PDB file of C-alpha atoms in Angstrom:
ATOM      1  CA  UNK G   1     281.353 -95.218 -20.827  1.00  0.00           C
ATOM      2  CA  UNK G   2     277.771 -95.464 -22.396  1.00  0.00           C
ATOM      3  CA  UNK G   3     274.646 -97.331 -20.945  1.00  0.00           C
ATOM      4  CA  UNK G   4     273.240 -99.898 -23.502  1.00  0.00           C
ATOM      5  CA  UNK G   5     270.977-102.514 -23.759  1.00  0.00           C
ATOM      6  CA  UNK G   6     272.414-105.950 -23.844  1.00  0.00           C
ATOM      7  CA  UNK G   7     272.878-107.486 -27.269  1.00  0.00           C
ATOM      8  CA  UNK G   8     271.936-111.029 -25.557  1.00  0.00           C
ATOM      9  CA  UNK G   9     268.206-110.040 -25.727  1.00  0.00           C
ATOM     10  CA  UNK G  10     266.771-110.884 -29.253  1.00  0.00           C
ATOM     11  CA  UNK G  11     264.552-107.668 -29.604  1.00  0.00           C
ATOM     12  CA  UNK G  12     267.814-105.680 -28.995  1.00  0.00           C
ATOM     13  CA  UNK G  13     269.969-107.654 -31.502  1.00  0.00           C
ATOM     14  CA  UNK G  14     267.151-107.552 -34.028  1.00  0.00           C
ATOM     15  CA  UNK G  15     266.906-103.876 -33.699  1.00  0.00           C
ATOM     16  CA  UNK G  16     270.877-103.339 -34.154  1.00  0.00           C
ATOM     17  CA  UNK G  17     271.422-105.554 -36.866  1.00  0.00           C
ATOM     18  CA  UNK G  18     268.092-105.357 -39.072  1.00  0.00           C
ATOM     19  CA  UNK G  19     269.553-102.109 -40.175  1.00  0.00           C
ATOM     20  CA  UNK G  20     270.480-103.257 -44.113  1.00  0.00           C
ATOM     21  CA  UNK G  21     273.776-101.075 -43.651  1.00  0.00           C
ATOM     22  CA  UNK G  22     274.995-102.868 -40.590  1.00  0.00           C
ATOM     23  CA  UNK G  23     273.782-106.294 -41.711  1.00  0.00           C
ATOM     24  CA  UNK G  24     275.754-106.080 -44.951  1.00  0.00           C
ATOM     25  CA  UNK G  25     278.613-104.642 -43.266  1.00  0.00           C
ATOM     26  CA  UNK G  26     278.885-107.367 -40.689  1.00  0.00           C
ATOM     27  CA  UNK G  27     278.410-110.052 -43.606  1.00  0.00           C
ATOM     28  CA  UNK G  28     280.741-108.448 -45.660  1.00  0.00           C
ATOM     29  CA  UNK G  29     283.406-108.663 -42.566  1.00  0.00           C
ATOM     30  CA  UNK G  30     282.407-112.160 -41.630  1.00  0.00           C
ATOM     31  CA  UNK G  31     281.774-113.834 -44.871  1.00  0.00           C
ATOM     32  CA  UNK G  32     283.690-111.699 -47.071  1.00  0.00           C
ATOM     33  CA  UNK G  33     280.518-111.411 -49.361  1.00  0.00           C
ATOM     34  CA  UNK G  34     279.119-108.081 -50.313  1.00  0.00           C
ATOM     35  CA  UNK G  35     275.335-108.014 -50.559  1.00  0.00           C
ATOM     36  CA  UNK G  36     273.013-105.730 -52.318  1.00  0.00           C
ATOM     37  CA  UNK G  37     270.002-105.390 -50.070  1.00  0.00           C
ATOM     38  CA  UNK G  38     267.344-102.992 -48.805  1.00  0.00           C
ATOM     39  CA  UNK G  39     265.434-104.878 -46.124  1.00  0.00           C
ATOM     40  CA  UNK G  40     266.020-107.583 -43.562  1.00  0.00           C
ATOM     41  CA  UNK G  41     263.225-109.471 -42.484  1.00  0.00           C
ATOM     42  CA  UNK G  42     262.805-110.524 -38.916  1.00  0.00           C
ATOM     43  CA  UNK G  43     261.136-113.699 -37.439  1.00  0.00           C
ATOM     44  CA  UNK G  44     261.411-115.240 -41.002  1.00  0.00           C
ATOM     45  CA  UNK G  45     259.601-118.428 -41.468  1.00  0.00           C
ATOM     46  CA  UNK G  46     258.614-120.382 -44.543  1.00  0.00           C
ATOM     47  CA  UNK G  47     254.944-121.141 -45.197  1.00  0.00           C
ATOM     48  CA  UNK G  48     255.183-124.725 -45.238  1.00  0.00           C
ATOM     49  CA  UNK G  49     256.719-127.217 -42.664  1.00  0.00           C
ATOM     50  CA  UNK G  50     259.993-128.744 -43.262  1.00  0.00           C
ATOM     51  CA  UNK G  51     259.525-132.617 -42.060  1.00  0.00           C
ATOM     52  CA  UNK G  52     257.316-132.674 -39.087  1.00  0.00           C
ATOM     53  CA  UNK G  53     258.392-129.407 -37.575  1.00  0.00           C
ATOM     54  CA  UNK G  54     255.742-126.675 -37.987  1.00  0.00           C
ATOM     55  CA  UNK G  55     257.417-123.451 -39.613  1.00  0.00           C
ATOM     56  CA  UNK G  56     256.823-121.311 -36.650  1.00  0.00           C
ATOM     57  CA  UNK G  57     259.506-123.283 -34.647  1.00  0.00           C
ATOM     58  CA  UNK G  58     261.837-122.598 -37.498  1.00  0.00           C
ATOM     59  CA  UNK G  59     262.181-118.829 -37.498  1.00  0.00           C
ATOM     60  CA  UNK G  60     265.206-116.685 -38.459  1.00  0.00           C
ATOM     61  CA  UNK G  61     265.930-113.938 -36.391  1.00  0.00           C
ATOM     62  CA  UNK G  62     267.664-111.879 -39.336  1.00  0.00           C
ATOM     63  CA  UNK G  63     266.916-112.761 -42.896  1.00  0.00           C
ATOM     64  CA  UNK G  64     268.140-111.092 -46.041  1.00  0.00           C
ATOM     65  CA  UNK G  65     268.157-112.178 -49.642  1.00  0.00           C
ATOM     66  CA  UNK G  66     270.167-110.607 -52.753  1.00  0.00           C
ATOM     67  CA  UNK G  67     268.311-111.936 -55.674  1.00  0.00           C
ATOM     68  CA  UNK G  68     270.714-110.403 -58.154  1.00  0.00           C
ATOM     69  CA  UNK G  69     273.806-112.478 -56.594  1.00  0.00           C
ATOM     70  CA  UNK G  70     271.324-115.197 -55.522  1.00  0.00           C
ATOM     71  CA  UNK G  71     272.511-115.381 -51.861  1.00  0.00           C
ATOM     72  CA  UNK G  72     270.552-115.939 -48.748  1.00  0.00           C
ATOM     73  CA  UNK G  73     272.087-114.992 -45.501  1.00  0.00           C
ATOM     74  CA  UNK G  74     270.417-115.565 -42.041  1.00  0.00           C
ATOM     75  CA  UNK G  75     271.427-114.321 -38.634  1.00  0.00           C
ATOM     76  CA  UNK G  76     270.594-116.136 -35.554  1.00  0.00           C
ATOM     77  CA  UNK G  77     271.807-115.230 -32.073  1.00  0.00           C
ATOM     78  CA  UNK G  78     270.293-117.611 -29.429  1.00  0.00           C
ATOM     79  CA  UNK G  79     272.073-120.397 -27.624  1.00  0.00           C
ATOM     80  CA  UNK G  80     270.414-123.374 -26.996  1.00  0.00           C
ATOM     81  CA  UNK G  81     271.374-126.501 -25.791  1.00  0.00           C
ATOM     82  CA  UNK G  82     270.887-128.178 -29.122  1.00  0.00           C
ATOM     83  CA  UNK G  83     272.120-125.212 -30.958  1.00  0.00           C
ATOM     84  CA  UNK G  84     274.399-126.896 -33.390  1.00  0.00           C
ATOM     85  CA  UNK G  85     271.556-129.352 -34.696  1.00  0.00           C
ATOM     86  CA  UNK G  86     268.821-126.726 -34.477  1.00  0.00           C
ATOM     87  CA  UNK G  87     270.478-124.137 -36.514  1.00  0.00           C
ATOM     88  CA  UNK G  88     271.710-127.041 -39.006  1.00  0.00           C
ATOM     89  CA  UNK G  89     267.771-127.487 -39.225  1.00  0.00           C
ATOM     90  CA  UNK G  90     267.096-123.835 -39.848  1.00  0.00           C
ATOM     91  CA  UNK G  91     269.862-123.665 -42.556  1.00  0.00           C
ATOM     92  CA  UNK G  92     268.484-127.026 -44.476  1.00  0.00           C
ATOM     93  CA  UNK G  93     265.236-125.434 -44.281  1.00  0.00           C
ATOM     94  CA  UNK G  94     266.220-122.305 -46.051  1.00  0.00           C
ATOM     95  CA  UNK G  95     267.781-124.895 -48.711  1.00  0.00           C
ATOM     96  CA  UNK G  96     264.906-127.339 -49.083  1.00  0.00           C
ATOM     97  CA  UNK G  97     262.302-124.597 -49.391  1.00  0.00           C
ATOM     98  CA  UNK G  98     263.797-123.740 -52.578  1.00  0.00           C
ATOM     99  CA  UNK G  99     263.176-127.064 -54.014  1.00  0.00           C
ATOM    100  CA  UNK G 100     260.438-126.946 -56.491  1.00  0.00           C
ATOM    101  CA  UNK G 101     261.417-129.710 -58.724  1.00  0.00           C
ATOM    102  CA  UNK G 102     262.924-133.199 -58.762  1.00  0.00           C
ATOM    103  CA  UNK G 103     264.609-132.461 -62.004  1.00  0.00           C
ATOM    104  CA  UNK G 104     267.134-130.321 -60.413  1.00  0.00           C
ATOM    105  CA  UNK G 105     268.241-130.510 -56.614  1.00  0.00           C
ATOM    106  CA  UNK G 106     270.549-127.533 -57.155  1.00  0.00           C
ATOM    107  CA  UNK G 107     268.962-124.545 -55.082  1.00  0.00           C
ATOM    108  CA  UNK G 108     268.665-121.211 -56.768  1.00  0.00           C
ATOM    109  CA  UNK G 109     270.027-119.551 -53.900  1.00  0.00           C
ATOM    110  CA  UNK G 110     273.352-119.885 -52.124  1.00  0.00           C
ATOM    111  CA  UNK G 111     272.560-120.213 -48.056  1.00  0.00           C
ATOM    112  CA  UNK G 112     274.653-118.575 -45.481  1.00  0.00           C
ATOM    113  CA  UNK G 113     273.879-118.713 -41.790  1.00  0.00           C
ATOM    114  CA  UNK G 114     275.770-117.091 -39.018  1.00  0.00           C
ATOM    115  CA  UNK G 115     274.925-118.043 -35.446  1.00  0.00           C
ATOM    116  CA  UNK G 116     275.975-115.682 -32.738  1.00  0.00           C
ATOM    117  CA  UNK G 117     276.441-117.801 -29.520  1.00  0.00           C
ATOM    118  CA  UNK G 118     276.194-114.485 -27.098  1.00  0.00           C
ATOM    119  CA  UNK G 119     276.290-116.518 -23.908  1.00  0.00           C
ATOM    120  CA  UNK G 120     279.290-118.826 -25.131  1.00  0.00           C
ATOM    121  CA  UNK G 121     279.807-122.695 -25.648  1.00  0.00           C
ATOM    122  CA  UNK G 122     280.906-125.593 -24.022  1.00  0.00           C
ATOM    123  CA  UNK G 123     283.653-125.961 -26.575  1.00  0.00           C
ATOM    124  CA  UNK G 124     285.031-122.631 -26.054  1.00  0.00           C
ATOM    125  CA  UNK G 125     285.889-121.724 -29.763  1.00  0.00           C
ATOM    126  CA  UNK G 126     285.734-118.304 -31.135  1.00  0.00           C
ATOM    127  CA  UNK G 127     284.674-119.649 -34.400  1.00  0.00           C
ATOM    128  CA  UNK G 128     283.277-123.222 -35.781  1.00  0.00           C
ATOM    129  CA  UNK G 129     281.738-124.053 -38.970  1.00  0.00           C
ATOM    130  CA  UNK G 130     279.724-126.430 -41.047  1.00  0.00           C
ATOM    131  CA  UNK G 131     281.158-126.441 -44.571  1.00  0.00           C
ATOM    132  CA  UNK G 132     278.899-127.996 -47.190  1.00  0.00           C
ATOM    133  CA  UNK G 133     281.175-128.697 -49.796  1.00  0.00           C
ATOM    134  CA  UNK G 134     282.783-132.188 -50.645  1.00  0.00           C
ATOM    135  CA  UNK G 135     286.083-132.515 -49.867  1.00  0.00           C
ATOM    136  CA  UNK G 136     288.700-135.185 -51.228  1.00  0.00           C
ATOM    137  CA  UNK G 137     290.702-137.391 -48.943  1.00  0.00           C
ATOM    138  CA  UNK G 138     293.361-134.449 -48.482  1.00  0.00           C
ATOM    139  CA  UNK G 139     290.649-132.332 -47.165  1.00  0.00           C
ATOM    140  CA  UNK G 140     290.706-130.110 -50.195  1.00  0.00           C
ATOM    141  CA  UNK G 141     286.975-128.760 -51.262  1.00  0.00           C
ATOM    142  CA  UNK G 142     285.625-129.498 -54.580  1.00  0.00           C
ATOM    143  CA  UNK G 143     284.189-125.908 -54.813  1.00  0.00           C
ATOM    144  CA  UNK G 144     280.885-127.361 -55.654  1.00  0.00           C
ATOM    145  CA  UNK G 145     278.690-126.606 -52.758  1.00  0.00           C
ATOM    146  CA  UNK G 146     279.069-123.126 -51.085  1.00  0.00           C
ATOM    147  CA  UNK G 147     276.663-123.294 -48.308  1.00  0.00           C
ATOM    148  CA  UNK G 148     277.706-123.031 -44.937  1.00  0.00           C
ATOM    149  CA  UNK G 149     276.988-122.317 -41.042  1.00  0.00           C
ATOM    150  CA  UNK G 150     279.400-120.224 -38.957  1.00  0.00           C
ATOM    151  CA  UNK G 151     278.996-120.465 -35.256  1.00  0.00           C
ATOM    152  CA  UNK G 152     280.814-117.313 -33.444  1.00  0.00           C
ATOM    153  CA  UNK G 153     281.403-116.931 -29.825  1.00  0.00           C
ATOM    154  CA  UNK G 154     282.240-113.344 -28.820  1.00  0.00           C
ATOM    155  CA  UNK G 155     283.279-114.146 -25.478  1.00  0.00           C
ATOM    156  CA  UNK G 156     286.256-116.384 -27.031  1.00  0.00           C
ATOM    157  CA  UNK G 157     287.766-113.687 -29.146  1.00  0.00           C
ATOM    158  CA  UNK G 158     291.646-114.248 -29.190  1.00  0.00           C
ATOM    159  CA  UNK G 159     294.904-113.315 -30.898  1.00  0.00           C
ATOM    160  CA  UNK G 160     293.823-115.504 -33.748  1.00  0.00           C
ATOM    161  CA  UNK G 161     290.681-114.241 -34.096  1.00  0.00           C
ATOM    162  CA  UNK G 162     290.649-112.734 -37.598  1.00  0.00           C
ATOM    163  CA  UNK G 163     290.863-108.953 -37.511  1.00  0.00           C
ATOM    164  CA  UNK G 164     287.756-108.134 -39.612  1.00  0.00           C
ATOM    165  CA  UNK G 165     285.772-110.282 -36.987  1.00  0.00           C
ATOM    166  CA  UNK G 166     287.125-108.766 -33.851  1.00  0.00           C
ATOM    167  CA  UNK G 167     285.703-105.408 -33.450  1.00  0.00           C
ATOM    168  CA  UNK G 168     282.224-106.826 -34.239  1.00  0.00           C
ATOM    169  CA  UNK G 169     282.677-109.734 -31.511  1.00  0.00           C
ATOM    170  CA  UNK G 170     283.916-107.483 -28.796  1.00  0.00           C
ATOM    171  CA  UNK G 171     281.244-105.059 -29.414  1.00  0.00           C
ATOM    172  CA  UNK G 172     278.634-107.598 -28.811  1.00  0.00           C
ATOM    173  CA  UNK G 173     280.265-109.167 -25.776  1.00  0.00           C
ATOM    174  CA  UNK G 174     281.047-105.661 -24.280  1.00  0.00           C
ATOM    175  CA  UNK G 175     277.377-105.060 -24.334  1.00  0.00           C
ATOM    176  CA  UNK G 176     276.380-107.882 -22.297  1.00  0.00           C
ATOM    177  CA  UNK G 177     276.830-106.107 -19.222  1.00  0.00           C
ATOM    178  CA  UNK G 178     275.019-103.090 -20.187  1.00  0.00           C
ATOM    179  CA  UNK G 179     278.152-100.628 -20.156  1.00  0.00           C
ATOM    180  CA  UNK G 180     280.329-100.145 -23.212  1.00  0.00           C
ATOM    181  CA  UNK G 181     283.449 -97.871 -23.842  1.00  0.00           C
ATOM    182  CA  UNK G 182     282.361 -96.585 -27.073  1.00  0.00           C
ATOM    183  CA  UNK G 183     285.990 -95.110 -27.608  1.00  0.00           C
ATOM    184  CA  UNK G 184     287.506 -98.483 -28.320  1.00  0.00           C
ATOM    185  CA  UNK G 185     285.272 -99.052 -31.420  1.00  0.00           C
ATOM    186  CA  UNK G 186     286.111 -97.413 -34.781  1.00  0.00           C
ATOM    187  CA  UNK G 187     283.836 -99.268 -37.685  1.00  0.00           C
ATOM    188  CA  UNK G 188     281.216 -96.671 -38.526  1.00  0.00           C
ATOM    189  CA  UNK G 189     278.577 -99.412 -38.352  1.00  0.00           C
ATOM    190  CA  UNK G 190     279.669-100.877 -35.187  1.00  0.00           C
ATOM    191  CA  UNK G 191     279.327 -97.456 -33.692  1.00  0.00           C
ATOM    192  CA  UNK G 192     275.814 -97.328 -35.041  1.00  0.00           C
ATOM    193  CA  UNK G 193     275.086-100.072 -33.349  1.00  0.00           C
ATOM    194  CA  UNK G 194     276.311 -98.624 -29.957  1.00  0.00           C
ATOM    195  CA  UNK G 195     274.055 -95.762 -30.828  1.00  0.00           C
ATOM    196  CA  UNK G 196     271.103 -97.717 -31.761  1.00  0.00           C
ATOM    197  CA  UNK G 197     271.252 -99.937 -28.410  1.00  0.00           C
ATOM    198  CA  UNK G 198     271.709 -96.687 -26.338  1.00  0.00           C
ATOM    199  CA  UNK G 199     269.527 -97.129 -22.950  1.00  0.00           C
ATOM    200  CA  UNK G 200     267.861 -93.711 -23.366  1.00  0.00           C
ATOM    201  CA  UNK G 201     266.749 -94.606 -27.197  1.00  0.00           C
ATOM    202  CA  UNK G 202     264.693 -97.674 -26.120  1.00  0.00           C
ATOM    203  CA  UNK G 203     260.987 -97.355 -26.747  1.00  0.00           C
ATOM    204  CA  UNK G 204     258.758 -98.615 -23.997  1.00  0.00           C
ATOM    205  CA  UNK G 205     257.549-101.721 -26.204  1.00  0.00           C
ATOM    206  CA  UNK G 206     261.393-102.655 -26.279  1.00  0.00           C
ATOM    207  CA  UNK G 207     261.714-102.456 -22.440  1.00  0.00           C
ATOM    208  CA  UNK G 208     258.485-104.386 -22.190  1.00  0.00           C
ATOM    209  CA  UNK G 209     260.071-107.180 -24.445  1.00  0.00           C
ATOM    210  CA  UNK G 210     263.307-107.210 -22.657  1.00  0.00           C
ATOM    211  CA  UNK G 211     261.324-107.820 -19.416  1.00  0.00           C
ATOM    212  CA  UNK G 212     259.347-110.760 -21.212  1.00  0.00           C
ATOM    213  CA  UNK G 213     262.857-112.169 -22.220  1.00  0.00           C
ATOM    214  CA  UNK G 214     264.199-111.906 -18.949  1.00  0.00           C
ATOM    215  CA  UNK G 215     261.291-113.663 -17.366  1.00  0.00           C
ATOM    216  CA  UNK G 216     261.314-116.415 -19.945  1.00  0.00           C
ATOM    217  CA  UNK G 217     265.149-117.095 -19.164  1.00  0.00           C
ATOM    218  CA  UNK G 218     264.674-116.927 -15.531  1.00  0.00           C
ATOM    219  CA  UNK G 219     261.905-119.638 -16.157  1.00  0.00           C
ATOM    220  CA  UNK G 220     264.032-121.739 -17.720  1.00  0.00           C
ATOM    221  CA  UNK G 221     266.854-121.497 -15.808  1.00  0.00           C
ATOM    222  CA  UNK G 222     264.544-122.464 -12.719  1.00  0.00           C
ATOM    223  CA  UNK G 223     263.419-125.469 -14.908  1.00  0.00           C
ATOM    224  CA  UNK G 224     267.086-126.431 -15.717  1.00  0.00           C
ATOM    225  CA  UNK G 225     267.821-126.302 -12.165  1.00  0.00           C
ATOM    226  CA  UNK G 226     264.930-128.387 -10.870  1.00  0.00           C
ATOM    227  CA  UNK G 227     266.387-130.944 -13.598  1.00  0.00           C
ATOM    228  CA  UNK G 228     269.797-131.001 -12.237  1.00  0.00           C
ATOM    229  CA  UNK G 229     268.489-131.188  -8.855  1.00  0.00           C
ATOM    230  CA  UNK G 230     266.094-134.337  -9.643  1.00  0.00           C
ATOM    231  CA  UNK G 231     269.320-135.793 -11.476  1.00  0.00           C
ATOM    232  CA  UNK G 232     271.495-135.302  -8.417  1.00  0.00           C
ATOM    233  CA  UNK G 233     268.681-136.601  -6.236  1.00  0.00           C
ATOM    234  CA  UNK G 234     268.254-139.741  -8.720  1.00  0.00           C
ATOM    235  CA  UNK G 235     272.192-140.243  -8.551  1.00  0.00           C
ATOM    236  CA  UNK G 236     272.161-140.400  -4.564  1.00  0.00           C
ATOM    237  CA  UNK G 237     269.099-142.831  -4.631  1.00  0.00           C
ATOM    238  CA  UNK G 238     271.110-145.087  -7.124  1.00  0.00           C
ATOM    239  CA  UNK G 239     274.461-144.768  -5.208  1.00  0.00           C
ATOM    240  CA  UNK G 240     272.368-145.797  -1.917  1.00  0.00           C
ATOM    241  CA  UNK G 241     271.217-148.743  -3.548  1.00  0.00           C
ATOM    242  CA  UNK G 242     274.306-149.687  -4.851  1.00  0.00           C
ATOM    243  CA  UNK G 243     275.418-149.814  -1.222  1.00  0.00           C
ATOM    244  CA  UNK G 244     272.713-151.782  -0.270  1.00  0.00           C
ATOM    245  CA  UNK G 245     273.054-154.477  -2.440  1.00  0.00           C
ATOM    246  CA  UNK G 246     276.891-154.508  -1.403  1.00  0.00           C
ATOM    247  CA  UNK G 247     275.845-155.170   2.218  1.00  0.00           C
ATOM    248  CA  UNK G 248     273.181-157.573   1.359  1.00  0.00           C
ATOM    249  CA  UNK G 249     275.733-159.416  -0.487  1.00  0.00           C
ATOM    250  CA  UNK G 250     277.772-159.442   2.378  1.00  0.00           C
ATOM    251  CA  UNK G 251     274.959-161.159   4.567  1.00  0.00           C
ATOM    252  CA  UNK G 252     273.748-158.079   6.404  1.00  0.00           C
ATOM    253  CA  UNK G 253     269.983-158.045   7.886  1.00  0.00           C
ATOM    254  CA  UNK G 254     267.642-156.180   5.380  1.00  0.00           C
ATOM    255  CA  UNK G 255     266.343-154.245   8.525  1.00  0.00           C
ATOM    256  CA  UNK G 256     269.910-153.189   9.370  1.00  0.00           C
ATOM    257  CA  UNK G 257     270.571-152.319   5.725  1.00  0.00           C
ATOM    258  CA  UNK G 258     267.648-150.056   5.544  1.00  0.00           C
ATOM    259  CA  UNK G 259     268.769-148.253   8.759  1.00  0.00           C
ATOM    260  CA  UNK G 260     272.332-147.606   7.468  1.00  0.00           C
ATOM    261  CA  UNK G 261     271.383-146.562   4.050  1.00  0.00           C
ATOM    262  CA  UNK G 262     268.204-144.646   4.969  1.00  0.00           C
ATOM    263  CA  UNK G 263     266.354-146.653   2.416  1.00  0.00           C
ATOM    264  CA  UNK G 264     262.607-147.675   2.955  1.00  0.00           C
ATOM    265  CA  UNK G 265     262.573-151.171   4.319  1.00  0.00           C
ATOM    266  CA  UNK G 266     260.258-152.077   1.349  1.00  0.00           C
ATOM    267  CA  UNK G 267     262.785-150.969  -1.021  1.00  0.00           C
ATOM    268  CA  UNK G 268     265.815-152.778   0.492  1.00  0.00           C
ATOM    269  CA  UNK G 269     263.580-155.965   0.525  1.00  0.00           C
ATOM    270  CA  UNK G 270     262.571-155.531  -3.194  1.00  0.00           C
ATOM    271  CA  UNK G 271     266.459-155.063  -3.962  1.00  0.00           C
ATOM    272  CA  UNK G 272     267.131-158.293  -1.914  1.00  0.00           C
ATOM    273  CA  UNK G 273     264.472-160.154  -3.925  1.00  0.00           C
ATOM    274  CA  UNK G 274     265.860-158.725  -7.226  1.00  0.00           C
ATOM    275  CA  UNK G 275     269.195-159.908  -6.150  1.00  0.00           C
ATOM    276  CA  UNK G 276     268.050-163.624  -5.584  1.00  0.00           C
ATOM    277  CA  UNK G 277     266.372-163.751  -8.920  1.00  0.00           C
ATOM    278  CA  UNK G 278     269.228-162.803 -10.807  1.00  0.00           C
ATOM    279  CA  UNK G 279     271.569-164.849  -9.028  1.00  0.00           C
TER     280      UNK G 279
END
């Protein structure tokens, strides 16, 4: 077993996949496209905002452009509650940024976005995609628009997951607990990733950034917990008020209703007045 840094952390994911040979090997296996690049940008953003969202809010984790084949590929790895809409926006930003003239709306470069959902997704699919190519009424593509977005969930790899993808996704998922059996993986670039993210190879700066990301996640979880608790409390309040209204409709005294439901007397009286006005 090998101790590794989890690929759930942005700083680690970018360290591993920003290597041009790793990036191109991954893209070839996932998209079937061979890229010719010598550099992968991290935290890529465009100088002008798209719509009313500032460019700093639409940063691409990993971004590479093959100017000869006229292809852009970006890879994202974070999971958000709105990730389908968020990464659709990012993808469209890469398309719209190319629109320099109203005379021709066809982007100069094809755009592919690969989203790695390391923490899973409520739909529990190993892959889903947004394909921009127009379809006829039989679902047959016209071959007009190549742009697409792929959402990959490593934790849902199954027997039907395409073979070229399997080792990449399994290695990503395997890293999440910080321990990997490196003997399970045979692709040269997957082995390179595992070597790159070895715990003993991390710099102090990378460890510090991991701690920052962990703290950010913990804070978000706390806020989510607070929101859920508020929702539950709101639900209990509404349930109590519904019971109170039913009891009042049966003629129970407002003071007794307040005692039974544990609602403030003033609130029960307000509910009673509201009911009288509605009737």
